[in-house]
Amino acid sequence: MELHDVWFVLIAVLWIGYFFLEGFDFGIGVLTRLLARDRKERRVLINTIGPVWDGNEVWLLTAGGATFAAFPEWYATLFSGFYLPLLIILLCLIVRGVAFEYRSKRAEEKWQTNWEHAIFWTSLIPAFLWGVAFANIVRGVKIDADMEYVGNVWDLLNPYAILGGLVTLTLFTFHGAVFAGLKTVGDIRERARGTALKLGLGSAVLALVFLVWTQVENGDGPSLVAMCVAVASLVAAITTVAAGREGWSFAFSGVTIAAAVAMLFLTLFPDVMPSSLNDAWSLTVTNASSTPYTLTIMTWCAGIATPVVLLYQGWTYWVFRKRIGTHHIADAH
């Protein structure tokens, strides 16, 4: 296996890690308006991800940086062609971080309500747009012979991409509802379980249509295996959440996201960004990659730094592993 193939796999792993972690993160943000009944319950939901949300976003920074260094042509075409949706995602992530930090800085109801609305919308919009973006990457976009995107933003809003956005939105929200049930106690935990069951059934329908569509259009044997794993895991996640086994359900919903993202990357390879105008103009792991020397240096750096980051983030989740409830929230908040 060549180094550019290795880095394609590593970038896929980074995106899997990002969507697994930021998926329930976004889901909790959406559930602050769908599940919580009052400000105290919204505070409980926010506190479930309070110690970890910023660490989850590190996976996005690493995935973007790895793409820039390992596949500069892919990075350039992707970020120029998808400039507007990616800019919206970036602005949402900025505002979302500020909202988490600023919400409790003042006691006025209007101040806190405005930031709570910001958390909801800046969680919902990226959850949808990431699905739109990756669906377009798999489907193929208008790339010319100079490796430049020559379409417009409306080309990205096709039925397949919109379906992909709805899949990520519902699946992430389901993942978040399972996480809320895993991390809370009392009435909010019971309602999280019921909400997760409804979201799971809805996301299952959308995901099945999207994955089958993807397999029929672009799939092969390995992607079919990944699709079967994703579907089976989602069924298992719904079944276990109905049985009140949140830990197993969270694991299965995480496997669903991982397998679905893996399927998308398997349908891509050896392309990294197919051209819908001419197959010969597609960006591949070969023509979009950096030099072997650059990839070698990156591999050494990743081999040293990655275990440290994983150990630290795992330790963070272990420290903040206990459940919380409304009785942990002071009335002043």
Coordinates of C-alpha atoms in Angstrom, one line a residue:
M1 CA 0.0 0.0 0.0
E2 CA 1.4 3.4 -1.0
L3 CA 1.6 6.3 1.5
H4 CA -1.1 8.2 -0.3
D5 CA -3.4 5.2 0.2
V6 CA -2.5 5.1 3.9
W7 CA -3.3 8.8 4.3
F8 CA -6.6 8.4 2.5
V9 CA -7.5 5.7 5.1
L10 CA -6.2 7.9 8.0
I11 CA -8.3 10.9 6.8
A12 CA -11.3 8.6 6.6
V13 CA -10.6 7.5 10.2
L14 CA -10.4 11.2 11.3
W15 CA -13.8 11.9 9.7
I16 CA -15.3 8.8 11.4
G17 CA -13.9 10.0 14.7
Y18 CA -15.3 13.5 14.2
F19 CA -18.8 12.4 13.2
F20 CA -18.9 9.8 16.0
L21 CA -18.0 12.4 18.6
E22 CA -19.4 15.6 17.2
G23 CA -22.5 13.7 16.1
F24 CA -23.9 13.3 19.6
D25 CA -22.5 16.8 20.3
F26 CA -24.7 18.3 17.6
G27 CA -27.6 16.1 18.7
I28 CA -27.5 17.4 22.2
G29 CA -27.6 21.0 20.8
V30 CA -30.7 20.2 18.7
L31 CA -32.3 18.5 21.7
T32 CA -32.0 21.6 23.9
R33 CA -35.2 22.8 22.1
L34 CA -36.8 19.4 21.3
L35 CA -36.3 17.5 24.6
A36 CA -35.7 20.0 27.4
R37 CA -38.9 21.5 28.9
D38 CA -37.3 24.4 30.8
R39 CA -34.0 26.2 31.3
K40 CA -32.8 23.9 34.0
E41 CA -33.2 20.8 31.8
R42 CA -31.5 22.7 28.9
R43 CA -28.6 23.3 31.4
V44 CA -28.5 19.6 32.1
L45 CA -28.2 18.7 28.5
I46 CA -25.5 21.4 27.9
N47 CA -23.6 20.1 30.9
T48 CA -23.5 16.6 29.4
I49 CA -21.2 17.8 26.7
G50 CA -19.7 20.8 28.5
P51 CA -16.3 19.1 29.3
V52 CA -15.9 17.5 25.9
W53 CA -17.4 19.5 23.1
D54 CA -14.3 21.5 22.3
G55 CA -12.2 18.4 22.3
N56 CA -14.6 16.8 19.8
E57 CA -14.0 19.6 17.4
V58 CA -10.2 18.9 17.4
W59 CA -11.0 15.9 15.1
L60 CA -12.3 18.4 12.5
L61 CA -9.2 20.5 12.7
T62 CA -7.0 17.5 12.4
A63 CA -9.0 16.1 9.4
G64 CA -8.8 19.5 7.6
G65 CA -5.1 19.9 8.4
A66 CA -4.4 16.3 7.2
T67 CA -6.3 16.9 4.0
F68 CA -4.4 20.1 3.4
A69 CA -1.0 18.5 3.9
A70 CA -1.6 15.1 2.3
F71 CA -3.9 16.0 -0.6
P72 CA -3.5 19.7 -1.3
E73 CA -5.3 19.5 -4.6
W74 CA -8.3 17.9 -2.9
Y75 CA -8.3 20.5 -0.2
A76 CA -8.1 23.4 -2.7
T77 CA -10.9 22.2 -4.9
L78 CA -13.1 21.2 -2.0
F79 CA -12.8 24.5 -0.1
S80 CA -13.1 26.6 -3.2
G81 CA -16.1 24.7 -4.6
F82 CA -17.9 24.3 -1.3
Y83 CA -16.9 27.7 0.0
L84 CA -20.3 28.9 1.1
P85 CA -21.6 25.8 2.9
L86 CA -18.2 25.3 4.6
L87 CA -18.1 29.0 5.6
I88 CA -21.6 28.7 7.1
I89 CA -20.4 25.6 9.1
L90 CA -17.3 27.5 10.3
L91 CA -19.4 30.5 11.4
C92 CA -21.8 28.1 13.2
L93 CA -19.0 26.4 15.1
I94 CA -17.6 29.8 16.2
V95 CA -21.0 31.1 17.4
R96 CA -21.8 27.7 19.0
G97 CA -18.6 27.8 21.1
V98 CA -19.3 31.4 22.1
A99 CA -22.9 30.4 23.1
F100 CA -21.7 27.6 25.3
E101 CA -19.4 30.0 27.2
Y102 CA -21.5 33.2 27.3
R103 CA -24.9 31.7 28.0
S104 CA -24.5 31.7 31.8
K105 CA -22.5 34.9 32.1
R106 CA -25.6 37.0 32.7
A107 CA -28.8 36.2 34.6
E108 CA -31.3 38.0 32.3
E109 CA -33.8 35.7 30.7
K110 CA -33.5 37.3 27.2
W111 CA -29.7 37.0 27.3
Q112 CA -29.9 33.2 28.1
T113 CA -32.7 32.5 25.7
N114 CA -30.9 34.1 22.8
W115 CA -27.8 32.0 23.4
E116 CA -29.9 28.9 23.8
H117 CA -31.5 29.6 20.4
A118 CA -28.0 30.1 19.0
I119 CA -26.9 26.7 20.4
F120 CA -29.9 25.0 18.7
W121 CA -29.4 26.5 15.3
T122 CA -25.7 26.3 15.2
S123 CA -26.0 22.6 16.0
L124 CA -28.8 21.9 13.5
I125 CA -27.3 23.7 10.5
P126 CA -23.9 22.0 10.5
A127 CA -25.4 18.6 11.2
F128 CA -27.4 19.1 8.0
L129 CA -24.7 20.7 5.9
W130 CA -22.1 18.0 6.6
G131 CA -24.4 15.5 5.0
V132 CA -25.0 17.7 2.0
A133 CA -21.2 18.2 1.5
F134 CA -20.3 14.5 1.8
A135 CA -23.1 13.4 -0.4
N136 CA -21.9 15.8 -3.1
I137 CA -18.4 14.5 -2.8
V138 CA -19.5 10.9 -3.3
R139 CA -22.0 11.8 -6.1
G140 CA -19.4 13.9 -8.0
V141 CA -19.3 17.6 -8.8
K142 CA -18.4 19.8 -11.7
I143 CA -14.6 19.7 -11.8
D144 CA -12.8 20.7 -15.0
A145 CA -9.4 19.6 -16.5
D146 CA -7.6 22.1 -14.3
M147 CA -8.9 20.5 -11.1
E148 CA -11.2 23.5 -10.4
Y149 CA -14.8 23.4 -9.4
V150 CA -16.9 25.1 -12.1
G151 CA -20.4 24.7 -10.7
N152 CA -22.3 27.0 -8.4
V153 CA -23.8 26.6 -4.9
W154 CA -27.2 25.6 -6.3
D155 CA -25.6 22.5 -7.9
L156 CA -24.9 21.3 -4.4
L157 CA -28.6 21.3 -3.5
N158 CA -29.7 18.3 -5.4
P159 CA -32.1 15.6 -4.1
Y160 CA -29.3 13.1 -3.3
A161 CA -27.4 15.7 -1.3
I162 CA -30.5 17.0 0.6
L163 CA -31.3 13.4 1.5
G164 CA -27.8 13.0 2.8
G165 CA -28.2 16.2 4.9
L166 CA -31.5 14.8 6.4
V167 CA -29.7 11.5 7.2
T168 CA -26.9 13.2 9.1
L169 CA -29.3 15.5 10.9
T170 CA -31.6 12.8 12.1
L171 CA -28.9 10.3 12.8
F172 CA -26.8 12.8 14.8
T173 CA -29.9 13.8 16.8
F174 CA -30.7 10.2 17.5
H175 CA -27.1 9.6 18.6
G176 CA -27.4 12.7 20.9
A177 CA -30.7 11.4 22.4
V178 CA -29.1 8.1 23.2
F179 CA -26.1 10.0 24.8
A180 CA -28.6 12.1 26.8
G181 CA -30.2 9.0 28.1
L182 CA -26.8 7.6 29.0
K183 CA -25.6 10.7 30.8
T184 CA -28.8 11.8 32.7
V185 CA -31.0 10.6 35.5
G186 CA -34.7 11.1 36.3
D187 CA -37.5 12.2 34.1
I188 CA -35.2 13.7 31.4
R189 CA -33.6 10.3 31.0
E190 CA -36.9 8.6 30.4
R191 CA -38.0 11.2 27.8
A192 CA -34.6 11.0 26.1
R193 CA -35.2 7.3 25.7
G194 CA -38.6 7.9 24.1
T195 CA -37.3 10.6 21.9
A196 CA -34.4 8.4 20.8
L197 CA -36.8 5.7 19.8
K198 CA -38.8 8.0 17.5
L199 CA -35.7 9.6 16.0
G200 CA -34.1 6.2 15.5
L201 CA -37.1 4.9 13.5
G202 CA -37.1 8.1 11.4
S203 CA -33.4 8.1 10.7
A204 CA -33.6 4.4 9.8
V205 CA -36.0 5.0 7.0
L206 CA -33.9 7.9 5.6
A207 CA -30.6 6.2 6.1
L208 CA -31.7 3.0 4.3
V209 CA -32.9 5.0 1.3
F210 CA -29.7 7.0 1.2
L211 CA -27.3 4.0 1.6
V212 CA -29.1 1.9 -0.9
W213 CA -29.1 4.8 -3.4
T214 CA -25.3 5.2 -2.8
Q215 CA -24.6 1.5 -3.2
V216 CA -26.6 1.3 -6.4
E217 CA -24.9 4.3 -7.9
N218 CA -21.3 4.0 -6.8
G219 CA -20.9 0.9 -4.6
D220 CA -18.9 -2.3 -4.8
G221 CA -18.3 -5.3 -2.5
P222 CA -16.6 -3.6 0.4
S223 CA -19.0 -0.8 0.5
L224 CA -21.9 -3.3 0.5
V225 CA -20.4 -4.9 3.6
A226 CA -20.1 -1.5 5.3
M227 CA -23.7 -0.7 4.4
C228 CA -24.9 -4.0 5.9
V229 CA -23.0 -3.2 9.1
A230 CA -24.5 0.3 9.3
V231 CA -28.0 -1.0 8.8
A232 CA -27.6 -3.8 11.3
S233 CA -26.1 -1.6 13.9
L234 CA -28.8 1.0 13.5
V235 CA -31.5 -1.7 14.1
A236 CA -29.5 -2.9 17.1
A237 CA -29.3 0.6 18.4
I238 CA -33.1 1.1 18.2
T239 CA -33.8 -2.2 19.8
T240 CA -31.4 -1.7 22.7
V241 CA -32.7 1.8 23.4
A242 CA -36.2 0.5 23.5
A243 CA -35.0 -2.0 26.1
G244 CA -33.4 0.7 28.2
R245 CA -29.8 -0.3 27.5
E246 CA -28.4 3.1 26.7
G247 CA -24.8 2.0 26.8
W248 CA -25.2 -0.7 24.2
S249 CA -27.4 1.6 22.1
F250 CA -24.8 4.4 22.2
A251 CA -22.2 1.9 21.0
F252 CA -24.4 0.6 18.2
S253 CA -25.3 4.1 17.1
G254 CA -21.6 5.0 17.0
V255 CA -20.9 1.9 14.9
T256 CA -23.7 3.0 12.6
I257 CA -22.1 6.4 12.0
A258 CA -18.7 4.8 11.6
A259 CA -19.8 2.2 9.1
A260 CA -21.9 4.7 7.1
V261 CA -18.9 7.1 6.8
A262 CA -16.6 4.2 5.9
M263 CA -19.0 3.2 3.2
L264 CA -18.8 6.7 1.7
F265 CA -15.0 6.6 1.6
L266 CA -15.1 3.1 0.2
T267 CA -17.3 4.2 -2.7
L268 CA -14.9 7.1 -3.3
F269 CA -11.6 5.2 -3.5
P270 CA -9.4 5.6 -5.5
D271 CA -11.0 9.0 -6.2
V272 CA -11.1 11.7 -3.5
M273 CA -13.4 14.0 -5.4
P274 CA -15.0 12.6 -8.6
S275 CA -15.8 14.9 -11.6
S276 CA -19.3 14.7 -12.9
L277 CA -18.1 16.3 -16.2
N278 CA -15.4 13.7 -17.1
D279 CA -14.1 10.8 -15.2
A280 CA -10.6 11.6 -16.4
W281 CA -10.8 15.0 -14.6
S282 CA -11.5 13.4 -11.2
L283 CA -9.2 14.0 -8.3
T284 CA -7.6 10.7 -7.1
V285 CA -5.3 9.7 -4.3
T286 CA -2.5 9.8 -6.9
N287 CA -3.0 13.1 -8.7
A288 CA -4.1 15.0 -5.7
S289 CA -1.5 13.9 -3.1
S290 CA 1.6 15.5 -1.8
T291 CA 5.1 14.3 -2.5
P292 CA 6.3 11.0 -0.8
Y293 CA 8.7 12.9 1.3
T294 CA 5.9 15.1 2.8
L295 CA 3.8 12.0 3.4
T296 CA 6.6 10.3 5.2
I297 CA 7.2 13.2 7.5
M298 CA 3.5 13.4 8.2
T299 CA 3.4 9.7 9.0
W300 CA 6.1 10.0 11.6
C301 CA 4.5 13.0 13.2
A302 CA 1.1 11.3 13.3
G303 CA 2.5 8.1 14.8
I304 CA 4.0 10.1 17.7
A305 CA 1.2 12.6 18.4
T306 CA -1.9 10.5 17.8
P307 CA -1.6 8.1 20.8
V308 CA -1.1 11.1 23.1
V309 CA -4.2 12.8 21.9
L310 CA -6.3 9.7 22.1
L311 CA -5.1 8.9 25.7
Y312 CA -5.8 12.5 26.8
Q313 CA -9.3 12.6 25.3
G314 CA -10.1 9.1 26.6
W315 CA -9.1 10.3 30.1
T316 CA -11.3 13.3 29.8
Y317 CA -14.4 11.2 29.1
W318 CA -13.5 8.9 32.0
V319 CA -13.2 11.8 34.4
F320 CA -16.6 13.2 33.4
R321 CA -18.4 9.8 33.1
K322 CA -21.1 10.2 35.8
R323 CA -24.7 10.9 35.1
I324 CA -26.2 14.3 36.0
G325 CA -29.8 15.6 36.6
T326 CA -31.7 18.7 37.4
H327 CA -30.9 18.3 41.1
H328 CA -27.2 19.0 40.2
I329 CA -28.2 22.5 38.8
A330 CA -28.4 25.3 41.3
D331 CA -31.6 27.4 41.2
A332 CA -29.6 30.5 40.5
H333 CA -28.9 29.2 37.0

